[in-house]
C-alpha cells in the first residue's frame, strides 16, 4: 500500500523531516530524463526530493483567511509574479520607488517562499505562526493537491499561466544550468506526455482556470502574455483582487508604474542579488537561473514546425470546451 513509513532505508534522515521508504517510491510511476527522476503521485509528477515536502505541506499547513498564494507551473513567470505581489501588498511599508526596497537586495523567491521547495523542504512542520499578515507563499502544487485548509479558508490564489511553447523552452534552458544532459527533443516529448515536474501542464492550468470561473474571489487567473502586453491593467487587477486596490491618488503619483519598473525583467535581472546571489532553496539555486530572456515568443527560435503543430494540437484537444485559449 502506498503510504509514508519510517523505515531503515530512507531518503531523508533528518529527525525533523518526514521520511519516505524506498517502497513508497517504488510504488509510484517514475520518469527519468530531467535533472532528477520525477514520480507520479495522485495524477501529477513531482521531483522525488520534493514529495516528502508536498505531503507534509498537505498534512500540516493551516491556511489563514488573509494568506495569499502565488501559484504557477514552473517557468511561467513565478519570480515576476512573486515580486509584483510582494510589491503590491507591502507598498505602504516599502515605497516602490525607494532605493532601499527589499526587492532590490533580496530575490523574490526568498520574500515569497515556496512551500515545497523551501518552507517544508527541511522541516515537516515549520512554524509559520510568526509571519506577518498577510502571509505570502508560493507553490507549484496543483489545486487538487493543496491542503484542505486552503480550499476551506478565504485565502486568495493568484495563478499565472504561460504559453506552453515558451514554458518548455524556458524549462529546457533552466535544466541546462543544472548540467542536465537532456536534449531539447527529449524534453519536448516528456512535456507532451505531461511528464514534467508538477505537470501535466494542461491539467494544472485547467484546474485553476475552472476554479477562477467558479470562485473568482478565490482565484485570479492571469496570463504571462497579457501581463506583458498590458502590465498596467493587470497590475491594477491584481491589486484589486488581493484587497489592496490602488487609489486614484496613487495612480496619479505613478505608484503603478513604479511597481512595474521595480519588478521589470530589465531591473530585476541586472540587480547584483540576482546576478550573483543564491536563493535559499537547497544551496544550489543561483538567483541568475531565474532570469534568461523574459520574452514572449522565444519558442519561435527553438521549436520546429512539427513540434509547434504537435503542441498546438494537444493544447487544443486538452482545452476543448473550457473557454481557455493559450
Ligand atoms: P520558477 O517557476 O522555476 O520559479 P520562473 O520564475 O517561472 O521560474 O521562470 C523564469 C522565467 O521567467 C524565465 O523565462 P525565460 O526562460 O523565457 O526567459 C525568466 O526570464 C522570466 N522572468 C524572470 N523575471 C521576469 C520578469 N521580471 N518579467 C518577465 N519575465 C521574467
Coordinates of C-alpha atoms and ligand atoms in Angstrom, one line a residue:
X1 CA 0.0 0.0 0.0
X2 CA 1.2 3.5 -0.8
X3 CA 2.0 5.4 2.4
X4 CA 4.6 7.2 4.4
X5 CA 6.7 5.0 6.5
X6 CA 9.7 5.3 8.7
X7 CA 12.0 2.5 7.5
X8 CA 15.6 1.7 7.8
X9 CA 16.2 2.7 4.1
X10 CA 15.0 6.3 3.8
X11 CA 15.5 9.2 1.5
X12 CA 15.7 11.8 4.3
X13 CA 17.4 11.2 7.5
X14 CA 16.8 14.4 9.5
X15 CA 14.6 13.9 12.5
X16 CA 12.6 16.9 11.8
X17 CA 11.8 15.5 8.4
X18 CA 9.1 13.2 7.1
X19 CA 10.8 10.0 5.9
X20 CA 9.6 8.0 3.0
X21 CA 10.5 4.5 2.3
X22 CA 12.0 3.1 -0.9
X23 CA 8.9 1.0 -1.2
X24 CA 6.9 4.2 -1.4
X25 CA 9.0 5.5 -4.3
X26 CA 9.0 2.1 -6.0
X27 CA 5.2 2.0 -5.9
X28 CA 5.0 5.2 -8.0
X29 CA 5.3 5.6 -11.8
X30 CA 8.8 7.1 -12.4
X31 CA 10.2 9.1 -15.3
X32 CA 13.8 9.8 -16.0
X33 CA 15.2 12.5 -18.3
X34 CA 15.0 15.7 -16.4
X35 CA 17.9 16.6 -14.0
X36 CA 16.3 14.3 -11.3
X37 CA 13.8 11.5 -11.6
X38 CA 10.2 12.5 -11.2
X39 CA 7.4 10.5 -9.7
X40 CA 3.7 10.5 -10.4
X41 CA 1.7 10.9 -7.2
X42 CA -2.1 11.5 -7.4
X43 CA -2.2 12.4 -11.1
X44 CA 0.8 14.8 -11.0
X45 CA 4.6 14.5 -11.4
X46 CA 7.0 15.7 -8.7
X47 CA 10.7 15.7 -8.3
X48 CA 11.5 12.8 -5.9
X49 CA 13.1 15.1 -3.3
X50 CA 10.0 17.3 -3.1
X51 CA 7.5 14.5 -2.5
X52 CA 8.0 14.5 1.3
X53 CA 7.6 18.2 1.5
X54 CA 4.5 18.2 -0.7
X55 CA 3.0 15.6 1.6
X56 CA 4.0 17.4 4.8
X57 CA 2.5 20.6 3.4
X58 CA -0.7 18.8 2.6
X59 CA -0.9 17.3 6.1
X60 CA 0.3 20.2 8.3
X61 CA -0.4 23.5 6.7
X62 CA -3.2 25.6 8.2
X63 CA -4.3 28.4 6.0
X64 CA -5.4 31.8 7.3
X65 CA -8.1 33.8 5.6
X66 CA -5.6 36.6 4.8
X67 CA -3.0 34.3 3.2
X68 CA -2.0 34.9 -0.4
X69 CA -0.7 32.2 -2.7
X70 CA 1.2 32.8 -5.8
X71 CA 0.8 29.6 -8.0
X72 CA 2.3 28.6 -11.3
X73 CA 3.6 25.6 -13.2
X74 CA 7.4 26.1 -13.3
X75 CA 8.8 28.6 -15.8
X76 CA 5.6 30.5 -16.2
X77 CA 7.0 33.7 -14.6
X78 CA 6.8 32.8 -11.0
X79 CA 9.6 35.1 -9.8
X80 CA 8.0 38.0 -11.6
X81 CA 4.5 37.3 -10.1
X82 CA 6.1 36.9 -6.6
X83 CA 7.8 40.3 -6.9
X84 CA 4.7 42.0 -8.1
X85 CA 2.6 40.5 -5.3
X86 CA 5.1 41.4 -2.7
X87 CA 5.5 45.0 -4.0
X88 CA 1.7 45.5 -4.1
X89 CA 0.9 44.2 -0.7
X90 CA 3.9 45.9 1.1
X91 CA 3.7 49.2 -0.7
X92 CA 2.6 51.2 2.4
X93 CA 5.7 49.9 4.2
X94 CA 8.1 49.9 1.3
X95 CA 7.7 52.7 -1.3
X96 CA 8.2 51.0 -4.7
X97 CA 10.4 53.8 -5.9
X98 CA 12.6 53.7 -2.8
X99 CA 16.2 52.7 -3.3
X100 CA 16.0 50.6 -0.1
X101 CA 13.1 48.4 -1.3
X102 CA 13.7 44.8 -0.2
X103 CA 13.3 43.6 -3.8
X104 CA 16.4 45.4 -4.7
X105 CA 18.5 43.3 -2.4
X106 CA 16.5 40.1 -1.9
X107 CA 15.3 37.7 -4.6
X108 CA 11.5 37.4 -4.7
X109 CA 11.8 33.6 -4.0
X110 CA 13.2 34.5 -0.6
X111 CA 10.5 37.1 0.1
X112 CA 7.6 34.8 -1.1
X113 CA 8.9 31.3 -0.3
X114 CA 7.8 28.1 -2.0
X115 CA 6.0 25.6 0.3
X116 CA 7.5 22.5 -1.3
X117 CA 10.9 23.8 -2.3
X118 CA 11.7 26.0 0.7
X119 CA 9.4 26.0 3.8
X120 CA 8.6 22.3 4.1
X121 CA 11.7 21.0 2.4
X122 CA 13.8 20.7 5.5
X123 CA 11.1 20.8 8.2
X124 CA 8.0 18.8 8.2
X125 CA 6.1 21.4 10.2
X126 CA 7.7 24.8 10.0
X127 CA 6.5 27.4 12.5
X128 CA 4.7 29.9 10.2
X129 CA 2.7 31.5 13.0
X130 CA 5.1 34.4 13.5
X131 CA 4.9 35.5 9.9
X132 CA 3.3 38.9 9.4
X133 CA -0.1 39.1 7.9
X134 CA -0.8 38.8 5.1
X135 CA 1.5 35.8 4.7
X136 CA 2.7 35.4 1.1
X137 CA 3.6 32.0 -0.1
X138 CA 4.4 30.4 -3.5
X139 CA 3.8 26.9 -4.8
X140 CA 3.8 24.9 -8.0
X141 CA 1.4 22.3 -6.5
X142 CA -1.9 21.8 -8.4
X143 CA -5.1 22.8 -6.8
X144 CA -6.4 19.3 -6.2
X145 CA -3.3 18.5 -4.1
X146 CA -3.3 21.6 -2.0
X147 CA -4.2 21.3 1.7
X148 CA -7.8 21.3 2.5
X149 CA -7.5 24.4 4.7
X150 CA -6.5 26.4 1.6
X151 CA -9.7 25.3 0.0
X152 CA -11.8 25.9 3.1
X153 CA -10.4 29.3 4.0
X154 CA -10.9 32.6 2.3
X155 CA -7.2 32.9 1.3
X156 CA -6.6 34.0 -2.2
X157 CA -4.7 32.5 -5.1
X158 CA -3.1 34.4 -7.9
X159 CA -2.3 32.0 -10.8
X160 CA -0.1 32.8 -13.7
X161 CA 0.0 30.7 -16.8
X162 CA 2.2 31.0 -19.8
X163 CA 2.0 29.7 -23.3
X164 CA 3.3 26.0 -23.2
X165 CA 5.6 26.6 -26.1
X166 CA 7.6 29.2 -24.1
X167 CA 7.3 27.2 -20.9
X168 CA 9.1 24.2 -22.5
X169 CA 11.8 26.4 -23.9
X170 CA 12.3 28.2 -20.6
X171 CA 12.4 24.8 -18.8
X172 CA 15.0 23.3 -21.0
X173 CA 17.3 26.3 -20.6
X174 CA 16.7 26.1 -16.8
X175 CA 17.8 22.5 -16.8
X176 CA 20.9 23.2 -18.8
X177 CA 22.1 25.4 -16.0
X178 CA 22.0 22.3 -13.7
X179 CA 24.1 20.4 -16.2
X180 CA 21.1 18.2 -17.2
X181 CA 22.0 16.1 -20.3
X182 CA 18.5 16.1 -21.7
X183 CA 18.3 17.0 -25.4
X184 CA 15.6 19.5 -26.4
X185 CA 13.7 16.9 -28.4
X186 CA 13.6 14.6 -25.4
X187 CA 12.4 17.3 -23.1
X188 CA 9.8 18.3 -25.6
X189 CA 8.5 14.7 -25.7
X190 CA 8.3 14.4 -21.9
X191 CA 6.4 17.7 -21.8
X192 CA 3.9 16.5 -24.4
X193 CA 3.4 13.3 -22.3
X194 CA 2.7 15.5 -19.4
X195 CA 5.7 14.2 -17.5
X196 CA 7.4 17.4 -16.2
X197 CA 7.7 18.5 -12.6
X198 CA 4.3 19.5 -11.4
X199 CA 2.8 18.5 -14.7
X200 CA 0.8 17.6 -16.7
X201 CA 0.9 21.2 -17.8
X202 CA -2.7 21.3 -19.2
X203 CA -4.4 19.7 -16.2
X204 CA -2.6 22.1 -13.9
X205 CA -3.7 25.1 -15.8
X206 CA -7.2 23.9 -16.3
X207 CA -7.7 23.2 -12.5
X208 CA -7.0 26.8 -11.8
X209 CA -8.8 28.1 -14.8
X210 CA -12.0 26.3 -13.9
X211 CA -11.8 27.5 -10.3
X212 CA -11.2 31.1 -11.3
X213 CA -14.6 30.9 -13.1
X214 CA -16.4 29.2 -10.3
X215 CA -14.8 31.2 -7.5
X216 CA -13.5 34.5 -8.9
X217 CA -13.0 35.9 -5.4
X218 CA -10.6 32.9 -4.6
X219 CA -8.6 32.6 -7.8
X220 CA -7.3 35.3 -10.1
X221 CA -6.2 33.6 -13.4
X222 CA -3.6 35.6 -15.3
X223 CA -1.6 35.0 -18.4
X224 CA 2.1 35.9 -18.8
X225 CA 1.5 37.2 -22.3
X226 CA -1.4 39.5 -21.2
X227 CA 0.7 40.8 -18.3
X228 CA 3.5 41.7 -20.7
X229 CA 1.1 43.3 -23.2
X230 CA -0.8 45.4 -20.7
X231 CA 1.1 45.3 -17.4
X232 CA -0.6 48.4 -16.0
X233 CA -4.1 47.0 -16.4
X234 CA -3.2 43.6 -15.0
X235 CA -1.3 45.0 -12.0
X236 CA -4.4 47.0 -11.1
X237 CA -6.5 43.8 -11.4
X238 CA -4.1 42.0 -9.1
X239 CA -4.1 44.8 -6.5
X240 CA -7.9 44.8 -6.5
X241 CA -8.2 41.1 -6.3
X242 CA -5.7 40.9 -3.4
X243 CA -7.6 43.6 -1.5
X244 CA -5.0 46.3 -2.0
X245 CA -6.5 48.4 -4.7
X246 CA -4.6 51.5 -5.9
X247 CA -6.2 54.8 -5.0
X248 CA -6.6 57.4 -7.7
X249 CA -4.0 59.4 -5.9
X250 CA -1.6 56.5 -6.1
X251 CA -2.3 56.1 -9.8
X252 CA -1.7 59.8 -10.4
X253 CA 1.5 59.7 -8.4
X254 CA 2.8 56.9 -10.6
X255 CA 2.8 54.1 -8.0
X256 CA 1.6 51.5 -10.5
X257 CA 4.4 52.4 -12.9
X258 CA 6.9 52.4 -10.1
X259 CA 6.0 48.8 -9.1
X260 CA 6.1 47.7 -12.8
X261 CA 9.6 49.3 -13.1
X262 CA 10.8 47.8 -9.9
X263 CA 9.7 44.3 -10.9
X264 CA 10.6 44.6 -14.6
X265 CA 12.9 42.0 -16.2
X266 CA 15.2 44.8 -17.1
X267 CA 15.6 45.9 -13.5
X268 CA 15.4 42.5 -11.7
X269 CA 17.8 40.8 -14.0
X270 CA 20.5 43.4 -13.5
X271 CA 20.4 43.6 -9.7
X272 CA 23.5 42.3 -8.0
X273 CA 21.5 40.0 -5.8
X274 CA 20.0 38.3 -8.9
X275 CA 23.3 38.2 -10.7
X276 CA 25.5 36.7 -8.0
X277 CA 23.2 35.8 -5.1
X278 CA 21.7 32.4 -4.2
X279 CA 18.1 31.7 -3.3
X280 CA 17.5 29.9 0.0
X281 CA 16.4 26.6 -1.6
X282 CA 18.9 23.9 -1.1
X283 CA 22.0 25.9 -1.7
X284 CA 22.4 25.2 -5.4
X285 CA 19.9 27.6 -6.9
X286 CA 21.9 30.7 -8.0
X287 CA 19.4 33.5 -8.5
X288 CA 20.5 34.2 -12.0
X289 CA 18.9 30.9 -13.2
X290 CA 15.5 32.7 -12.9
X291 CA 16.4 35.4 -15.4
X292 CA 17.0 34.5 -19.0
X293 CA 15.2 36.5 -21.6
X294 CA 11.8 37.3 -20.1
X295 CA 10.2 37.5 -23.6
X296 CA 7.0 36.3 -25.2
X297 CA 7.5 34.0 -28.2
X298 CA 11.1 32.8 -27.8
X299 CA 9.7 29.4 -28.9
X300 CA 9.9 30.6 -32.5
X301 CA 13.7 30.2 -32.3
X302 CA 13.5 26.7 -30.8
X303 CA 10.5 24.7 -31.9
X304 CA 10.4 23.0 -35.3
X305 CA 7.1 23.4 -37.3
X306 CA 6.3 19.8 -36.5
X307 CA 6.7 20.5 -32.7
X308 CA 4.6 23.6 -33.0
X309 CA 1.8 21.6 -34.7
X310 CA 2.0 18.8 -32.1
X311 CA 1.9 21.1 -29.1
X312 CA -0.9 23.2 -30.5
X313 CA -2.9 20.1 -31.3
X314 CA -2.5 18.7 -27.8
X315 CA -3.4 22.1 -26.3
X316 CA -6.5 22.4 -28.5
X317 CA -7.7 19.0 -27.5
X318 CA -7.0 19.4 -23.8
X319 CA -8.6 22.8 -23.5
X320 CA -11.6 21.9 -25.7
X321 CA -14.8 23.3 -24.2
X322 CA -13.0 25.1 -21.3
X323 CA -13.2 28.5 -22.9
X324 CA -9.5 28.9 -22.2
X325 CA -7.3 29.9 -25.1
X326 CA -3.5 29.6 -24.9
Ligands
LIG1 P1 10.3 29.1 -11.4 O1 8.9 28.7 -11.8 O2 11.2 27.9 -11.5 O3 10.4 29.9 -10.2 P2 10.0 31.2 -13.3 O4 10.3 32.5 -12.5 O5 8.6 30.9 -13.6 O6 10.8 30.0 -12.6 O7 10.8 31.3 -14.6 C1 11.7 32.2 -15.1 C2 11.2 32.7 -16.3 O8 10.5 34.0 -16.1 C3 12.3 33.0 -17.3 O9 11.7 32.9 -18.6 P3 12.6 32.7 -19.9 O10 13.4 31.5 -19.7 O11 11.6 32.5 -21.0 O12 13.4 33.9 -20.1 C4 12.7 34.4 -16.9 O13 13.5 35.1 -17.8 C5 11.3 35.0 -16.7 N1 11.3 36.2 -15.9 C6 12.1 36.4 -14.7 N2 11.8 37.6 -14.3 C7 10.9 38.2 -15.1 C8 10.3 39.5 -15.1 N3 10.6 40.4 -14.2 N4 9.5 39.8 -16.1 C9 9.2 38.8 -17.0 N5 9.7 37.6 -17.1 C10 10.6 37.3 -16.1

